[in-house]
mmCIF file of C-alpha atoms in Angstrom:
data_model
loop_
_atom_site.group_PDB
_atom_site.id
_atom_site.type_symbol
_atom_site.label_atom_id
_atom_site.label_comp_id
_atom_site.label_asym_id
_atom_site.label_seq_id
_atom_site.Cartn_x
_atom_site.Cartn_y
_atom_site.Cartn_z
ATOM 1 C CA UNK A 439 -46.537 -56.880 131.049
ATOM 2 C CA UNK A 440 -47.015 -55.162 134.398
ATOM 3 C CA UNK A 441 -50.125 -55.399 136.566
ATOM 4 C CA UNK A 442 -51.257 -51.961 135.389
ATOM 5 C CA UNK A 443 -50.926 -52.805 131.688
ATOM 6 C CA UNK A 444 -53.650 -54.700 129.934
ATOM 7 C CA UNK A 445 -53.749 -56.568 126.654
ATOM 8 C CA UNK A 446 -55.970 -54.956 124.035
ATOM 9 C CA UNK A 447 -56.987 -57.668 121.538
ATOM 10 C CA UNK A 448 -58.401 -55.048 119.168
ATOM 11 C CA UNK A 449 -54.846 -53.720 118.700
ATOM 12 C CA UNK A 450 -53.769 -57.025 117.071
ATOM 13 C CA UNK A 451 -53.748 -56.827 113.286
ATOM 14 C CA UNK A 452 -53.469 -60.210 111.507
ATOM 15 C CA UNK A 453 -52.312 -58.402 108.350
ATOM 16 C CA UNK A 454 -50.332 -55.169 108.454
ATOM 17 C CA UNK A 455 -50.706 -52.255 106.050
ATOM 18 C CA UNK A 456 -47.583 -50.095 105.727
ATOM 19 C CA UNK A 457 -47.777 -46.306 105.914
ATOM 20 C CA UNK A 458 -46.894 -46.093 102.209
ATOM 21 C CA UNK A 459 -49.701 -48.500 101.312
ATOM 22 C CA UNK A 460 -52.152 -46.596 103.513
ATOM 23 C CA UNK A 461 -51.238 -43.309 101.827
ATOM 24 C CA UNK A 462 -51.552 -44.776 98.327
ATOM 25 C CA UNK A 463 -54.886 -46.370 99.231
ATOM 26 C CA UNK A 464 -56.188 -43.010 100.494
ATOM 27 C CA UNK A 465 -55.166 -41.410 97.183
ATOM 28 C CA UNK A 466 -56.862 -44.123 95.113
ATOM 29 C CA UNK A 467 -60.048 -43.922 97.176
ATOM 30 C CA UNK A 468 -60.137 -40.132 96.744
ATOM 31 C CA UNK A 469 -59.641 -40.526 92.981
ATOM 32 C CA UNK A 470 -62.562 -42.982 92.850
ATOM 33 C CA UNK A 471 -64.718 -40.665 94.957
ATOM 34 C CA UNK A 472 -65.995 -43.546 97.115
ATOM 35 C CA UNK A 473 -64.948 -43.465 100.777
ATOM 36 C CA UNK A 474 -66.479 -46.923 101.287
ATOM 37 C CA UNK A 475 -63.870 -48.694 99.159
ATOM 38 C CA UNK A 476 -61.562 -51.178 100.832
ATOM 39 C CA UNK A 477 -58.490 -52.972 99.491
ATOM 40 C CA UNK A 478 -59.209 -56.671 98.992
ATOM 41 C CA UNK A 479 -56.090 -58.851 99.240
ATOM 42 C CA UNK A 480 -56.375 -62.445 98.073
ATOM 43 C CA UNK A 481 -54.392 -65.528 97.124
ATOM 44 C CA UNK A 482 -55.060 -67.622 94.033
ATOM 45 C CA UNK A 483 -53.407 -70.672 92.548
ATOM 46 C CA UNK A 484 -50.892 -70.022 89.804
ATOM 47 C CA UNK A 485 -47.771 -68.016 89.268
ATOM 48 C CA UNK A 486 -44.322 -69.477 88.931
ATOM 49 C CA UNK A 487 -44.139 -70.459 92.628
ATOM 50 C CA UNK A 488 -47.587 -72.040 93.130
ATOM 51 C CA UNK A 489 -49.717 -69.219 94.571
ATOM 52 C CA UNK A 490 -50.032 -65.590 93.604
ATOM 53 C CA UNK A 491 -51.273 -62.453 95.315
ATOM 54 C CA UNK A 492 -54.097 -60.326 93.996
ATOM 55 C CA UNK A 493 -55.500 -56.924 94.867
ATOM 56 C CA UNK A 494 -58.857 -55.385 94.086
ATOM 57 C CA UNK A 495 -61.236 -52.778 95.454
ATOM 58 C CA UNK A 496 -64.158 -54.062 97.508
ATOM 59 C CA UNK A 497 -67.422 -52.257 98.145
ATOM 60 C CA UNK A 498 -68.981 -55.147 100.021
ATOM 61 C CA UNK A 499 -67.679 -57.291 102.842
ATOM 62 C CA UNK A 500 -69.301 -60.693 103.338
ATOM 63 C CA UNK A 501 -69.852 -62.265 106.752
ATOM 64 C CA UNK A 502 -67.012 -64.717 106.051
ATOM 65 C CA UNK A 503 -64.477 -61.998 105.169
ATOM 66 C CA UNK A 504 -62.033 -60.528 107.657
ATOM 67 C CA UNK A 505 -62.090 -56.732 107.781
ATOM 68 C CA UNK A 506 -58.897 -55.101 109.084
ATOM 69 C CA UNK A 507 -59.265 -51.368 109.650
ATOM 70 C CA UNK A 508 -56.540 -48.728 109.778
ATOM 71 C CA UNK A 509 -58.054 -45.353 110.643
ATOM 72 C CA UNK A 510 -59.833 -44.331 107.423
ATOM 73 C CA UNK A 511 -58.694 -47.244 105.188
ATOM 74 C CA UNK A 512 -59.255 -50.988 105.437
ATOM 75 C CA UNK A 513 -58.178 -54.371 104.103
ATOM 76 C CA UNK A 514 -60.569 -57.215 103.309
ATOM 77 C CA UNK A 515 -59.421 -60.850 103.194
ATOM 78 C CA UNK A 516 -61.507 -63.899 102.290
ATOM 79 C CA UNK A 517 -61.302 -66.973 104.578
ATOM 80 C CA UNK A 518 -59.283 -69.104 102.137
ATOM 81 C CA UNK A 519 -56.631 -66.408 101.596
ATOM 82 C CA UNK A 520 -56.485 -65.457 105.283
ATOM 83 C CA UNK A 521 -54.565 -68.592 106.273
ATOM 84 C CA UNK A 522 -51.785 -67.757 103.806
ATOM 85 C CA UNK A 523 -51.589 -64.063 104.688
ATOM 86 C CA UNK A 524 -51.611 -63.965 108.509
ATOM 87 C CA UNK A 525 -48.511 -62.142 109.709
ATOM 88 C CA UNK A 526 -47.834 -60.509 106.335
ATOM 89 C CA UNK A 527 -47.429 -56.838 105.506
ATOM 90 C CA UNK A 528 -49.060 -55.181 102.503
ATOM 91 C CA UNK A 529 -46.735 -52.498 101.171
ATOM 92 C CA UNK A 530 -46.640 -50.148 98.195
ATOM 93 C CA UNK A 531 -43.582 -49.427 96.099
ATOM 94 C CA UNK A 532 -42.691 -47.243 93.163
ATOM 95 C CA UNK A 533 -39.616 -48.068 91.125
ATOM 96 C CA UNK A 534 -38.185 -48.697 87.695
ATOM 97 C CA UNK A 535 -40.546 -51.640 87.208
ATOM 98 C CA UNK A 536 -43.560 -49.443 87.980
ATOM 99 C CA UNK A 537 -45.786 -48.881 90.980
ATOM 100 C CA UNK A 538 -47.571 -51.699 92.800
ATOM 101 C CA UNK A 539 -48.936 -53.093 96.016
ATOM 102 C CA UNK A 540 -46.974 -56.109 97.258
ATOM 103 C CA UNK A 541 -47.097 -58.607 100.098
ATOM 104 C CA UNK A 542 -44.157 -59.262 102.390
ATOM 105 C CA UNK A 543 -45.055 -62.733 103.631
ATOM 106 C CA UNK A 544 -42.964 -64.407 106.357
ATOM 107 C CA UNK A 545 -44.872 -67.670 105.729
ATOM 108 C CA UNK A 546 -43.589 -67.997 102.153
ATOM 109 C CA UNK A 547 -40.838 -70.575 101.783
ATOM 110 C CA UNK A 548 -40.162 -69.672 98.144
ATOM 111 C CA UNK A 549 -40.976 -66.574 96.112
ATOM 112 C CA UNK A 550 -40.492 -65.709 92.468
ATOM 113 C CA UNK A 551 -38.180 -62.960 91.282
ATOM 114 C CA UNK A 552 -40.971 -60.410 90.892
ATOM 115 C CA UNK A 553 -42.463 -61.201 94.324
ATOM 116 C CA UNK A 554 -45.950 -61.744 92.929
ATOM 117 C CA UNK A 555 -46.074 -65.474 93.594
ATOM 118 C CA UNK A 556 -45.012 -67.719 96.476
ATOM 119 C CA UNK A 557 -45.040 -71.210 97.961
ATOM 120 C CA UNK A 558 -45.685 -72.219 101.587
#
């Protein structure tokens, strides 16, 4: 970094949201007719690899949640899930198996075949 460049900490995103996921989220929000909706990403115990990812719409954000904004869409992550998701990318795919949001998690040491569960 040169002397004229400066670090902008607000540019750091602990969880990335792909362009495809952003576009799909915009479509879903428009269909719901509620511009205040955010995509909640969370981790729960279970699945064939130990933990599994979950997605839901959130109207409210608690003080403990992390809000990650991308222009007109946002992700919400609870404090317990945050530690497992830092550095990950939320993506959206459509294929023969259907359409879904998914997490590409560099922290996962093992994942199941469908990519819905993982182990760290």
